Short mmCIF file of C-alpha atoms and ligand atoms in Angstrom, two decimals:
data_model
loop_
_atom_site.label_atom_id
_atom_site.label_comp_id
_atom_site.label_asym_id
_atom_site.label_seq_id
_atom_site.Cartn_x
_atom_site.Cartn_y
_atom_site.Cartn_z
CA UNK A 244 -19.79 36.89 -6.71
CA UNK A 245 -19.35 37.93 -3.25
CA UNK A 246 -14.85 38.72 -2.23
CA UNK A 247 -13.43 36.09 0.09
CA UNK A 248 -16.19 33.03 -1.22
CA UNK A 249 -13.01 29.66 -1.34
CA UNK A 250 -13.72 27.88 -4.16
CA UNK A 251 -13.10 23.63 -4.50
CA UNK A 252 -12.44 21.39 -6.76
CA UNK A 253 -13.29 18.01 -6.38
CA UNK A 254 -11.06 14.68 -7.73
CA UNK A 255 -12.56 11.69 -9.23
CA UNK A 256 -10.46 9.02 -11.78
CA UNK A 257 -7.86 11.94 -12.71
CA UNK A 258 -5.10 11.80 -10.67
CA UNK A 259 -3.11 14.05 -11.50
CA UNK A 260 -2.38 17.96 -11.57
CA UNK A 261 -1.03 18.68 -15.34
CA UNK A 262 -3.92 19.43 -17.65
CA UNK A 263 -6.62 19.71 -15.30
CA UNK A 264 -9.01 21.46 -16.18
CA UNK A 265 -11.31 22.06 -12.45
CA UNK A 266 -7.52 22.50 -11.35
CA UNK A 267 -7.09 24.96 -12.99
CA UNK A 268 -10.79 27.30 -13.23
CA UNK A 269 -10.05 26.52 -9.66
CA UNK A 270 -7.14 28.23 -8.86
CA UNK A 271 -8.38 31.03 -11.83
CA UNK A 272 -11.43 31.68 -9.59
CA UNK A 273 -8.70 31.58 -6.23
CA UNK A 274 -6.75 33.90 -7.63
CA UNK A 275 -9.54 35.58 -8.94
CA UNK A 276 -11.28 36.66 -5.88
CA UNK A 277 -8.04 36.31 -3.31
CA UNK A 278 -9.28 33.16 -1.15
CA UNK A 279 -8.37 30.01 -1.33
CA UNK A 280 -8.48 26.66 -2.86
CA UNK A 281 -9.77 23.66 -0.61
CA UNK A 282 -9.49 19.30 -2.71
CA UNK A 283 -11.50 17.31 -1.45
CA UNK A 284 -11.62 12.68 -3.43
CA UNK A 285 -14.60 10.37 -2.02
CA UNK A 286 -13.27 7.16 -1.31
CA UNK A 287 -16.94 5.28 -1.40
CA UNK A 288 -16.61 1.97 -0.90
CA UNK A 289 -19.82 0.30 -1.45
CA UNK A 290 -19.51 1.46 -4.75
CA UNK A 291 -16.48 -0.44 -4.95
CA UNK A 292 -17.35 -2.69 -4.24
CA UNK A 293 -20.85 -2.81 -6.51
CA UNK A 294 -18.59 -2.24 -9.25
CA UNK A 295 -16.01 -4.98 -8.57
CA UNK A 296 -13.08 -2.54 -8.35
CA UNK A 297 -10.14 -4.63 -8.45
CA UNK A 298 -8.34 -4.89 -5.01
CA UNK A 299 -4.46 -4.23 -7.25
CA UNK A 300 -6.55 -1.17 -9.38
CA UNK A 301 -8.09 -0.50 -5.46
CA UNK A 302 -3.92 -0.24 -3.84
CA UNK A 303 -2.94 1.37 -7.18
CA UNK A 304 -5.69 4.29 -6.52
CA UNK A 305 -4.63 4.78 -3.18
CA UNK A 306 -0.77 5.10 -3.88
CA UNK A 307 -2.04 7.87 -6.72
CA UNK A 308 -3.25 9.26 -3.40
CA UNK A 309 -1.18 10.24 -1.44
CA UNK A 310 0.85 11.28 -4.38
CA UNK A 311 -2.10 13.75 -5.26
CA UNK A 312 -1.58 15.49 -1.74
CA UNK A 313 1.58 15.15 -2.56
CA UNK A 314 1.42 17.04 -4.99
CA UNK A 315 -1.68 19.37 -3.95
CA UNK A 316 0.59 20.07 -0.51
CA UNK A 317 3.69 21.42 -3.06
CA UNK A 318 1.37 24.03 -4.66
CA UNK A 319 -0.23 25.40 -1.29
CA UNK A 320 -3.42 22.90 -1.77
CA UNK A 321 -4.40 20.45 1.31
CA UNK A 322 -6.27 17.24 0.06
CA UNK A 323 -9.36 16.26 2.07
CA UNK A 324 -9.89 12.74 1.90
CA UNK A 325 -13.74 11.55 2.64
CA UNK A 326 -14.14 8.09 3.73
CA UNK A 327 -18.16 7.85 3.12
CA UNK A 328 -20.00 4.63 2.54
CA UNK A 329 -21.74 5.26 -0.55
CA UNK A 330 -23.19 8.35 -3.05
CA UNK A 331 -26.07 9.09 -0.75
CA UNK A 332 -24.27 9.92 1.95
CA UNK A 333 -22.08 13.07 -0.51
CA UNK A 334 -25.05 15.69 -0.23
CA UNK A 335 -25.25 16.21 3.29
CA UNK A 336 -21.41 15.87 3.29
CA UNK A 337 -20.92 18.09 1.09
CA UNK A 338 -23.78 20.75 2.10
CA UNK A 339 -22.39 21.40 5.49
CA UNK A 340 -18.39 21.61 4.24
CA UNK A 341 -19.49 24.22 1.88
CA UNK A 342 -21.42 26.04 4.93
CA UNK A 343 -18.68 26.05 6.92
CA UNK A 344 -15.50 26.85 4.62
CA UNK A 345 -17.84 29.72 2.88
CA UNK A 346 -17.14 27.50 -0.62
CA UNK A 347 -19.09 29.74 -3.94
CA UNK A 348 -18.11 26.82 -6.04
CA UNK A 349 -17.23 22.83 -6.63
CA UNK A 350 -15.22 22.41 -9.08
CA UNK A 351 -15.21 18.21 -11.24
CA UNK A 352 -14.67 16.48 -13.98
CA UNK A 353 -17.95 14.31 -15.72
CA UNK A 354 -17.62 10.65 -15.31
CA UNK A 355 -18.50 8.74 -18.53
CA UNK A 356 -21.06 6.05 -16.02
CA UNK A 357 -24.65 5.54 -15.42
CA UNK A 358 -24.21 6.18 -11.36
CA UNK A 359 -21.57 8.62 -11.42
CA UNK A 360 -24.02 11.00 -13.37
CA UNK A 361 -27.11 10.23 -11.67
CA UNK A 362 -25.21 10.97 -8.42
CA UNK A 363 -23.92 14.53 -9.64
CA UNK A 364 -27.13 15.40 -10.87
CA UNK A 365 -29.31 14.73 -7.07
CA UNK A 366 -25.90 16.16 -5.87
CA UNK A 367 -26.85 19.56 -8.82
CA UNK A 368 -29.99 19.22 -7.31
CA UNK A 369 -29.59 19.14 -4.31
CA UNK A 370 -28.54 23.03 -4.76
CA UNK A 371 -24.97 22.58 -4.88
CA UNK A 372 -23.25 24.52 -6.04
CA UNK A 373 -21.07 21.86 -8.68
CA UNK A 374 -19.48 22.74 -12.10
CA UNK A 375 -18.09 19.75 -14.23
CA UNK A 376 -16.60 19.81 -16.79
CA UNK A 377 -15.16 17.67 -19.48
CA UNK A 378 -11.60 16.91 -19.04
CA UNK A 379 -12.26 12.56 -19.33
CA UNK A 380 -12.15 12.77 -23.44
CA UNK A 381 -10.36 15.19 -25.79
CA UNK A 382 -13.51 15.19 -26.81
CA UNK A 383 -17.11 15.51 -25.06
CA UNK A 384 -19.25 13.10 -24.97
CA UNK A 385 -21.77 14.19 -27.33
CA UNK A 386 -20.22 15.73 -29.29
CA UNK A 387 -19.40 13.63 -32.11
CA UNK A 388 -22.23 12.89 -34.01
CA UNK A 389 -23.50 12.13 -36.97
CA UNK A 390 -26.06 14.07 -39.65
CA UNK A 391 -29.16 13.14 -37.62
CA UNK A 392 -27.61 14.43 -34.73
CA UNK A 393 -26.91 11.08 -33.60
CA UNK A 394 -24.59 9.26 -31.25
CA UNK A 395 -21.90 6.81 -34.51
CA UNK A 396 -23.37 3.17 -33.47
CA UNK A 397 -20.09 2.25 -36.29
CA UNK A 398 -16.81 3.42 -35.57
CA UNK A 399 -15.19 4.48 -38.32
CA UNK A 400 -17.38 6.71 -38.94
CA UNK A 401 -17.22 7.90 -35.58
CA UNK A 402 -13.45 7.98 -36.06
CA UNK A 403 -13.85 10.04 -39.01
CA UNK A 404 -16.17 12.15 -37.32
CA UNK A 405 -13.47 12.54 -34.79
CA UNK A 406 -10.21 13.80 -36.47
CA UNK A 407 -12.39 16.04 -38.23
CA UNK A 408 -13.68 18.11 -35.55
CA UNK A 409 -9.97 17.63 -34.22
CA UNK A 410 -8.19 18.40 -36.41
CA UNK A 411 -9.83 21.85 -36.52
CA UNK A 412 -9.41 22.85 -32.97
CA UNK A 413 -6.11 23.87 -30.81
CA UNK A 414 -5.40 20.73 -28.95
CA UNK A 415 -2.63 21.82 -26.17
CA UNK A 416 -2.18 20.89 -22.87
CA UNK A 417 -2.73 22.15 -19.38
CA UNK A 418 0.36 23.63 -17.68
CA UNK A 419 -0.17 22.10 -14.30
CA UNK A 420 -1.58 24.52 -12.62
CA UNK A 421 -0.40 27.24 -10.23
CA UNK A 422 -2.32 27.78 -7.02
CA UNK A 423 -1.24 32.02 -6.72
CA UNK A 424 -2.18 32.31 -3.16
CA UNK A 425 -0.50 29.61 -1.89
CA UNK A 426 -0.74 28.90 1.87
CA UNK A 427 0.89 26.59 4.87
CA UNK A 428 -0.37 23.21 3.88
CA UNK A 429 -0.43 20.61 7.15
CA UNK A 430 2.15 17.77 5.67
CA UNK A 431 0.05 14.99 3.89
CA UNK A 432 -1.10 12.02 6.02
CA UNK A 433 -0.69 9.52 4.67
CA UNK A 434 -4.12 7.64 3.42
CA UNK A 435 -5.09 3.85 3.44
CA UNK A 436 -7.99 1.61 2.38
CA UNK A 437 -6.61 -0.96 4.56
CA UNK A 438 -9.60 -1.15 6.58
CA UNK A 439 -11.86 -1.63 3.72
CA UNK A 440 -9.90 -4.10 2.02
CA UNK A 441 -8.76 -6.69 3.92
CA UNK A 442 -6.49 -8.32 1.37
CA UNK A 443 -5.02 -6.01 -0.79
CA UNK A 444 -2.97 -6.99 -3.94
CA UNK A 445 -0.21 -5.26 -4.01
CA UNK A 446 0.36 -3.04 -7.47
CA UNK A 447 4.01 -2.45 -6.48
CA UNK A 448 5.22 -3.80 -10.29
CA UNK A 449 3.30 -0.88 -11.28
CA UNK A 450 5.28 3.13 -11.57
CA UNK A 451 3.50 5.47 -9.98
CA UNK A 452 2.82 9.56 -10.29
CA UNK A 453 2.18 11.96 -13.21
CA UNK A 454 5.82 12.34 -14.22
CA UNK A 455 6.36 8.67 -14.70
CA UNK A 456 3.47 7.91 -16.74
CA UNK A 457 4.30 11.61 -19.29
CA UNK A 458 7.77 9.75 -19.93
CA UNK A 459 6.15 6.19 -20.46
CA UNK A 460 4.44 8.04 -22.96
CA UNK A 461 7.23 9.76 -23.84
CA UNK A 462 9.34 6.59 -23.81
CA UNK A 463 6.45 5.20 -26.35
CA UNK A 464 6.28 7.46 -29.32
CA UNK A 465 9.82 8.17 -29.20
CA UNK A 466 11.16 4.61 -29.58
CA UNK A 467 7.84 2.68 -30.38
CA UNK A 468 4.61 4.20 -32.45
CA UNK A 469 6.11 3.49 -35.75
CA UNK A 470 6.24 -0.38 -35.06
CA UNK A 471 2.90 -0.35 -32.88
CA UNK A 472 0.84 -1.90 -36.36
CA UNK A 473 2.36 -4.20 -36.52
CA UNK A 474 4.12 -5.97 -32.79
CA UNK A 475 0.89 -4.88 -31.25
CA UNK A 476 -0.89 -8.28 -31.39
CA UNK A 477 1.63 -10.00 -29.44
CA UNK A 478 2.04 -10.54 -26.44
CA UNK A 479 5.52 -11.78 -25.99
CA UNK A 480 6.63 -8.50 -26.80
CA UNK A 481 6.50 -4.85 -25.60
CA UNK A 482 4.85 -4.10 -28.83
CA UNK A 483 2.61 -1.97 -27.15
CA UNK A 484 1.92 1.52 -24.27
CA UNK A 485 1.04 0.31 -20.97
CA UNK A 486 -0.41 3.04 -20.86
CA UNK A 487 -4.41 1.79 -19.78
CA UNK A 488 -3.57 1.53 -15.91
CA UNK A 489 -2.63 5.55 -15.87
CA UNK A 490 -5.73 6.30 -18.39
CA UNK A 491 -7.68 4.16 -16.45
CA UNK A 492 -7.44 6.89 -13.60
CA UNK A 493 -6.49 9.54 -15.15
CA UNK A 494 -3.06 10.57 -14.24
CA UNK A 495 -2.44 11.37 -17.45
CA UNK A 496 -5.43 11.97 -19.36
CA UNK A 497 -5.95 11.79 -23.29
CA UNK A 498 -5.61 15.10 -24.64
CA UNK A 499 -1.63 14.84 -22.99
CA UNK A 500 -1.41 12.31 -25.07
CA UNK A 501 -2.71 13.19 -28.20
CA UNK A 502 -0.91 16.68 -27.86
CA UNK A 503 2.30 14.17 -28.03
CA UNK A 504 1.32 12.15 -30.48
CA UNK A 505 0.66 15.39 -32.54
CA UNK A 506 4.84 16.85 -31.20
CA UNK A 507 5.94 14.01 -33.12
CA UNK A 508 3.23 13.10 -35.64
CA UNK A 509 2.02 16.61 -36.83
CA UNK A 510 0.36 15.88 -39.46
CA UNK A 511 -1.18 12.53 -37.42
CA UNK A 512 -5.10 13.73 -37.66
CA UNK A 513 -4.95 13.96 -41.36
CA UNK A 514 -2.61 11.60 -43.44
CA UNK A 515 -3.21 8.47 -43.00
CA UNK A 516 0.30 6.80 -43.50
CA UNK A 517 1.05 8.41 -41.00
CA UNK A 518 3.10 5.80 -37.56
CA UNK A 519 1.18 6.69 -35.32
CA UNK A 520 -1.96 6.53 -36.72
CA UNK A 521 -2.52 2.80 -35.41
CA UNK A 522 -2.42 3.92 -32.00
CA UNK A 523 -3.94 7.69 -32.42
CA UNK A 524 -6.72 4.94 -33.12
CA UNK A 525 -7.27 3.08 -30.42
CA UNK A 526 -7.00 6.07 -28.09
CA UNK A 527 -10.07 6.94 -30.44
CA UNK A 528 -11.80 3.52 -29.96
CA UNK A 529 -11.12 4.51 -26.13
CA UNK A 530 -13.03 8.12 -26.03
CA UNK A 531 -15.35 5.83 -28.39
CA UNK A 532 -16.89 4.00 -26.07
CA UNK A 533 -16.79 6.99 -22.86
CA UNK A 534 -19.26 8.10 -25.81
CA UNK A 535 -21.47 5.32 -26.32
CA UNK A 536 -21.62 5.11 -22.12
CA UNK A 537 -22.89 8.98 -22.13
CA UNK A 538 -25.28 8.31 -25.57
CA UNK A 539 -25.85 4.81 -23.73
CA UNK A 540 -27.19 4.46 -20.09
CA UNK A 541 -27.97 1.37 -20.24
CA UNK A 542 -24.89 -0.28 -21.44
CA UNK A 543 -24.28 1.04 -17.74
CA UNK A 544 -26.40 -1.17 -16.59
CA UNK A 545 -25.10 -4.47 -17.59
CA UNK A 546 -27.41 -4.83 -20.27
CA UNK A 547 -26.74 -6.23 -24.17
CA UNK A 548 -26.49 -3.47 -26.44
CA UNK A 549 -28.20 -5.07 -29.25
CA UNK A 550 -31.26 -6.09 -27.22
CA UNK A 551 -31.78 -9.24 -29.98
CA UNK A 552 -29.04 -10.08 -27.62
CA UNK A 553 -31.40 -10.85 -25.01
CA UNK A 554 -32.21 -14.13 -26.40
CA UNK A 555 -30.03 -16.11 -26.25
CA UNK A 556 -29.64 -19.10 -24.60
CA UNK A 557 -25.81 -18.86 -22.98
CA UNK A 558 -25.03 -21.95 -20.92
CA UNK A 559 -23.41 -20.90 -18.40
CA UNK A 560 -21.24 -23.82 -16.56
CA UNK A 561 -20.73 -22.51 -12.88
CA UNK A 562 -17.07 -25.52 -13.88
CA UNK A 563 -16.44 -24.47 -17.08
CA UNK A 564 -16.23 -21.15 -16.04
CA UNK A 565 -14.10 -21.60 -12.91
CA UNK A 566 -12.45 -24.16 -15.40
CA UNK A 567 -11.46 -20.43 -18.04
CA UNK A 568 -11.34 -17.44 -14.42
CA UNK A 569 -8.61 -20.08 -13.29
CA UNK A 570 -6.56 -20.79 -16.82
CA UNK A 571 -7.46 -24.60 -17.07
CA UNK A 572 -8.89 -24.53 -19.81
CA UNK A 573 -7.01 -26.97 -22.26
CA UNK A 574 -5.82 -24.25 -24.11
CA UNK A 575 -2.14 -22.88 -23.80
CA UNK A 576 -3.26 -19.39 -25.53
CA UNK A 577 -5.72 -19.15 -23.71
CA UNK A 578 -4.62 -20.67 -20.23
CA UNK A 579 -1.41 -18.51 -20.58
CA UNK A 580 -3.47 -15.24 -20.80
CA UNK A 581 -5.63 -15.76 -17.82
CA UNK A 582 -2.99 -16.43 -15.47
CA UNK A 583 -1.47 -13.39 -16.45
CA UNK A 584 -4.60 -11.01 -16.24
CA UNK A 585 -4.55 -13.36 -12.41
CA UNK A 586 -0.81 -13.39 -11.95
CA UNK A 587 -0.41 -8.79 -13.11
CA UNK A 588 -4.07 -7.93 -13.15
CA UNK A 589 -3.38 -7.00 -16.80
CA UNK A 590 -3.80 -8.42 -20.07
CA UNK A 591 -2.76 -7.92 -23.87
CA UNK A 592 -5.41 -6.63 -25.96
CA UNK A 593 -4.57 -9.30 -28.73
CA UNK A 594 -5.13 -12.16 -25.33
CA UNK A 595 -8.51 -9.92 -24.14
CA UNK A 596 -10.66 -10.67 -27.12
CA UNK A 597 -9.15 -14.17 -27.70
CA UNK A 598 -10.36 -15.21 -24.28
CA UNK A 599 -13.40 -12.71 -24.30
CA UNK A 600 -14.49 -14.83 -27.85
CA UNK A 601 -13.49 -17.99 -25.94
CA UNK A 602 -16.01 -17.56 -23.02
CA UNK A 603 -18.55 -15.90 -24.54
CA UNK A 604 -18.72 -18.12 -28.08
CA UNK A 605 -16.42 -21.83 -26.92
CA UNK A 606 -18.54 -21.56 -23.28
CA UNK A 607 -21.38 -19.58 -24.31
CA UNK A 608 -20.85 -18.64 -20.91
CA UNK A 609 -22.78 -15.12 -20.82
CA UNK A 610 -20.06 -11.93 -21.27
CA UNK A 611 -21.15 -10.33 -18.47
CA UNK A 612 -19.68 -13.27 -16.37
CA UNK A 613 -16.69 -12.29 -17.93
CA UNK A 614 -16.59 -9.14 -18.29
CA UNK A 615 -16.77 -8.74 -14.41
CA UNK A 616 -14.16 -11.37 -13.70
CA UNK A 617 -12.24 -9.22 -15.56
CA UNK A 618 -13.33 -5.85 -13.26
CA UNK A 619 -12.15 -8.19 -9.85
CA UNK A 620 -8.94 -8.75 -12.15
CA UNK A 621 -7.07 -5.41 -13.80
CA UNK A 622 -5.00 -2.53 -12.75
CA UNK A 623 -6.78 -1.01 -15.87
CA UNK A 624 -9.83 -2.12 -14.99
CA UNK A 625 -13.00 0.63 -17.05
CA UNK A 626 -16.27 0.25 -17.79
CA UNK A 627 -16.99 1.74 -20.61
CA UNK A 628 -13.43 -0.19 -23.13
CA UNK A 629 -14.60 -3.82 -19.98
CA UNK A 630 -18.35 -3.11 -21.59
CA UNK A 631 -17.21 -2.04 -24.79
CA UNK A 632 -15.27 -4.68 -25.63
CA UNK A 633 -16.82 -7.24 -23.89
CA UNK A 634 -20.31 -7.04 -25.76
CA UNK A 635 -17.79 -6.76 -28.88
CA UNK A 636 -16.21 -10.00 -28.23
CA UNK A 637 -19.98 -11.62 -27.93
CA UNK A 638 -21.22 -10.61 -30.54
CA UNK A 639 -23.78 -8.16 -28.63
CA UNK A 640 -22.50 -4.94 -28.91
CA UNK A 641 -22.40 -1.84 -30.74
CA UNK A 642 -19.87 -1.62 -33.79
CA UNK A 643 -19.61 -6.09 -32.79
CA UNK A 644 -18.00 -8.83 -33.95
CA UNK A 645 -20.20 -10.59 -36.60
CA UNK A 646 -21.34 -13.43 -34.41
CA UNK A 647 -20.55 -16.31 -36.88
CA UNK A 648 -16.76 -15.00 -36.52
CA UNK A 649 -15.51 -17.59 -33.60
CA UNK A 650 -11.35 -17.31 -32.82
CA UNK A 651 -9.54 -20.66 -33.46
CA UNK A 652 -7.89 -20.72 -30.56
CA UNK A 653 -5.51 -22.28 -32.17
CA UNK A 654 -4.74 -20.20 -35.31
CA UNK A 655 -5.06 -17.26 -32.68
CA UNK A 656 -1.53 -18.85 -31.02
CA UNK A 657 0.40 -20.12 -33.76
CA UNK A 658 0.23 -16.92 -35.26
CA UNK A 659 0.55 -14.36 -32.18
CA UNK A 660 2.87 -16.44 -30.28
CA UNK A 661 4.19 -18.18 -32.77
CA UNK A 662 7.26 -19.66 -30.95
CA UNK A 663 5.35 -20.26 -27.71
CA UNK A 664 7.13 -17.68 -25.61
CA UNK A 665 4.53 -15.68 -23.77
CA UNK A 666 2.53 -19.54 -23.31
CA UNK A 667 5.22 -21.29 -21.82
CA UNK A 668 6.28 -18.26 -19.83
CA UNK A 669 2.64 -18.59 -18.64
CA UNK A 670 2.24 -22.32 -18.60
CA UNK A 671 5.13 -23.82 -17.82
CA UNK A 672 3.29 -26.97 -17.45
CA UNK A 673 3.33 -27.38 -21.85
CA UNK A 674 7.07 -25.92 -22.00
CA UNK A 675 8.60 -29.07 -23.21
CA UNK A 676 5.34 -30.04 -26.04
CA UNK A 677 6.29 -29.55 -29.32
CA UNK A 678 5.02 -26.37 -30.63
CA UNK A 679 2.77 -27.91 -32.62
CA UNK A 680 1.19 -29.87 -29.80
CA UNK A 681 1.41 -26.64 -28.08
CA UNK A 682 -0.81 -24.73 -30.91
CA UNK A 683 -3.39 -27.43 -31.05
CA UNK A 684 -3.56 -29.09 -27.95
CA UNK A 685 -5.93 -31.90 -28.73
CA UNK A 686 -3.28 -33.76 -31.06
CA UNK A 687 -1.69 -34.01 -27.90
CA UNK A 688 -4.35 -34.75 -25.80
CA UNK A 689 -5.82 -36.91 -27.78
CA UNK A 690 -2.64 -39.34 -27.42
CA UNK A 691 -2.56 -38.38 -23.66
CA UNK A 692 -5.92 -39.20 -22.87
CA UNK A 693 -5.96 -42.78 -25.14
CA UNK A 694 -6.95 -45.40 -22.17
CA UNK A 695 -3.56 -46.56 -22.33
CA UNK A 696 -1.81 -43.17 -21.51
CA UNK A 697 -4.80 -41.10 -19.49
CA UNK A 698 -2.54 -43.31 -16.55
CA UNK A 699 0.68 -43.65 -17.45
CA UNK A 700 4.05 -42.35 -15.86
CA UNK A 701 4.21 -40.20 -19.10
CA UNK A 702 0.59 -38.09 -17.94
CA UNK A 703 1.84 -37.91 -14.07
CA UNK A 704 5.00 -35.65 -15.55
CA UNK A 705 3.07 -33.42 -17.95
CA UNK A 706 1.34 -31.87 -14.38
CA UNK A 707 -1.54 -32.97 -15.57
CA UNK A 708 -2.56 -29.90 -17.82
CA UNK A 709 -5.34 -30.45 -19.14
CA UNK A 710 -7.40 -32.16 -22.24
CA UNK A 711 -8.77 -29.07 -24.09
CA UNK A 712 -12.42 -28.96 -21.83
CA UNK A 713 -14.39 -28.22 -25.93
CA UNK A 714 -13.64 -29.48 -28.97
CA UNK A 715 -13.61 -26.44 -31.18
CA UNK A 716 -15.01 -27.46 -34.50
CA UNK A 717 -18.24 -28.88 -32.07
CA UNK A 718 -17.68 -25.78 -30.40
CA UNK A 719 -17.88 -23.49 -33.36
CA UNK A 720 -21.10 -24.95 -35.02
CA UNK A 721 -22.78 -24.64 -30.71
CA UNK A 722 -21.98 -21.74 -30.81
CA UNK A 723 -23.12 -20.57 -34.40
CA UNK A 724 -27.09 -22.15 -33.59
CA UNK A 725 -27.51 -20.46 -30.21
CA UNK A 726 -25.83 -16.79 -30.98
CA UNK A 727 -27.71 -16.98 -34.26
CA UNK A 728 -30.50 -15.26 -31.89
CA UNK A 729 -28.74 -11.74 -33.34
CA UNK A 730 -28.91 -12.81 -36.26
CA UNK A 731 -31.61 -9.76 -37.01
CA UNK A 732 -29.42 -7.31 -35.34
P1 LIG B 1003 -2.43 0.84 -25.71
O1 LIG B 1003 -3.20 -0.54 -27.36
O2 LIG B 1003 -0.77 0.90 -26.19
O3 LIG B 1003 -3.85 1.37 -26.23
C1 LIG B 1003 -3.35 2.85 -25.49
C2 LIG B 1003 -4.76 3.40 -24.98
O4 LIG B 1003 -5.66 3.25 -25.69
C3 LIG B 1003 -4.47 1.97 -23.41
O5 LIG B 1003 -4.16 1.87 -22.53
C4 LIG B 1003 -6.03 2.59 -24.14
O6 LIG B 1003 -6.68 3.88 -23.02
C5 LIG B 1003 -6.83 2.69 -24.83
N1 LIG B 1003 -7.20 1.10 -25.48
C6 LIG B 1003 -6.56 0.69 -26.52
N2 LIG B 1003 -7.10 0.29 -27.36
C7 LIG B 1003 -9.15 -0.31 -26.48
C8 LIG B 1003 -9.99 -0.62 -26.98
N3 LIG B 1003 -10.17 -2.22 -27.37
N4 LIG B 1003 -11.23 0.14 -26.53
C9 LIG B 1003 -11.06 0.35 -25.77
N5 LIG B 1003 -9.46 1.67 -25.49
C10 LIG B 1003 -8.29 0.99 -26.12
N6 LIG B 1003 -8.83 -1.64 -21.97
C11 LIG B 1003 -8.82 -1.00 -20.51
O7 LIG B 1003 -8.11 0.26 -19.83
N7 LIG B 1003 -9.25 -0.87 -18.98
C12 LIG B 1003 -10.88 -1.85 -19.58
O8 LIG B 1003 -11.42 -2.45 -18.12
C13 LIG B 1003 -10.79 -3.08 -20.74
N8 LIG B 1003 -11.13 -3.92 -21.33
C14 LIG B 1003 -11.30 -5.07 -21.38
C15 LIG B 1003 -12.19 -6.30 -22.34
C16 LIG B 1003 -11.99 -7.00 -23.66
C17 LIG B 1003 -12.97 -8.03 -23.79
C18 LIG B 1003 -11.08 -5.92 -24.42
C19 LIG B 1003 -11.43 -6.85 -26.19
C20 LIG B 1003 -10.58 -5.07 -24.52
C21 LIG B 1003 -10.46 -4.30 -23.36
N9 LIG B 1003 -9.15 -3.41 -23.21
C22 LIG B 1003 -9.45 -2.41 -21.89
C23 LIG B 1003 -8.69 -2.71 -24.43
C24 LIG B 1003 -7.71 -3.04 -24.65
O9 LIG B 1003 -7.62 -4.44 -24.05
C25 LIG B 1003 -6.22 -1.89 -23.57
O10 LIG B 1003 -7.05 -0.97 -22.83
C26 LIG B 1003 -5.37 -2.30 -23.55
O11 LIG B 1003 -5.37 -4.20 -24.00
C27 LIG B 1003 -4.33 -1.52 -22.98
O12 LIG B 1003 -3.33 -1.55 -23.01
P2 LIG B 1003 -1.70 -0.32 -23.66
O13 LIG B 1003 -2.46 0.53 -23.47
O14 LIG B 1003 -0.70 -0.98 -23.38
O15 LIG B 1003 -2.84 -0.25 -24.88
#
């Protein structure tokens, strides 16, 4: 390697400077050669449009690009934000950049999605000096395999092997990289995506920055993790970490989360009774879905994991889908969940399962419709987790919920929102209904829908909250027949 060859670090879904191996390697390189580190971030709107990235997530990313530029400036590294239309435009741009700035190596994180992997393969084929690092998961995709050397298709043995491997390594996050030969960099210019996204959705209700995410993590581990197992299924409680928006774009890393768990609960990887066990398991689910995406590229392309799913005759009724999207199904628990998504850009995990089951099983709408709608709304939109969650719910996925298990929205409602406080917040139309009617809306609807009541003064006062879109018993039976296509899966 020549002296004075510079290097670059390409930021992707990793908006942090701590525990960032690519940045750390770039800084080490530059120190060794007495050269410079350049930082890059590419905005490719066409790619985002194809992926249906939610406007609220784009806003969250925009805020983090600006924070990252400030953090990097403090350690003497200038972030260049490059707006190109597609991935294909990156190669010529990078070639010129490398030539002009004498760049010998570009460090970046591997990403699990198919298009991103194709992009990187093409860049390497074009002889660009891309050096990829696995820093997205604690254990790199491909490293947790069964005895036949294959990716697990069931979560539990994956998690067991994952824990065994994790326990055998020293898990230690990297400190914030310090660029040892800092130069003065110009104050970062505020970067805006406004030109590309004329209808932004503000993400201001979520604070920004890696310090914020680390504080949330610490608070959660100190105060809430021991109650997580008991509280995590109740949407009215703040029982989960709410770190997903930060993990999805790498404001905090999986390794930082897991190291923090081990700091407070050193035996969490080996003790089945550890208070942190359940939360750790969720982080392993995150890794499982990312490993799957790499092992089965078709998942990134919207294909069924279980190919028998191709035989399902989805009904795909556009009006029913629209009612589901708007939170107008007549099932208050489903509607409250969808309205939480529409109003806040986030939805509680229990409710993601409830609404996904309702759409795919009660309404027999293709899981891909729901998956896309989620991507268009979620601040934590993440292809691996979203695809995994949807296919799990529909029964088409790897380690899926069996097709014959159809969530009963009434039972889910009374069990997980017993006093209906969550429902009443998002569906004020039912606020003065009895609990029985909120949880079992068909009882109320039958009453209102009787011919005498339908046009009564009382029905008008109830602001026309719809009757249930489909009767549960009927829908369940129909789902079992149609999804029986998966029987031999
Ligand atoms: P916590 O309960 O505190 O969990 C901690 C972290 O573990 C989460 O932030 C997340 O990174 C990870 N995690 C938790 N549960 C899961 C899971 N089931 N699968 C994968 N990772 C998990 N999560 C996303 O981050 N993005 C998505 O687009 C997404 N879409 C989903 C769609 C469906 C249909 C379903 C059923 C689940 C989906 N999930 C998704 C998983 C899960 O619902 C969210 O990660 C969780 O609700 C985020 O809240 P939290 O940060 O408080 O999670």
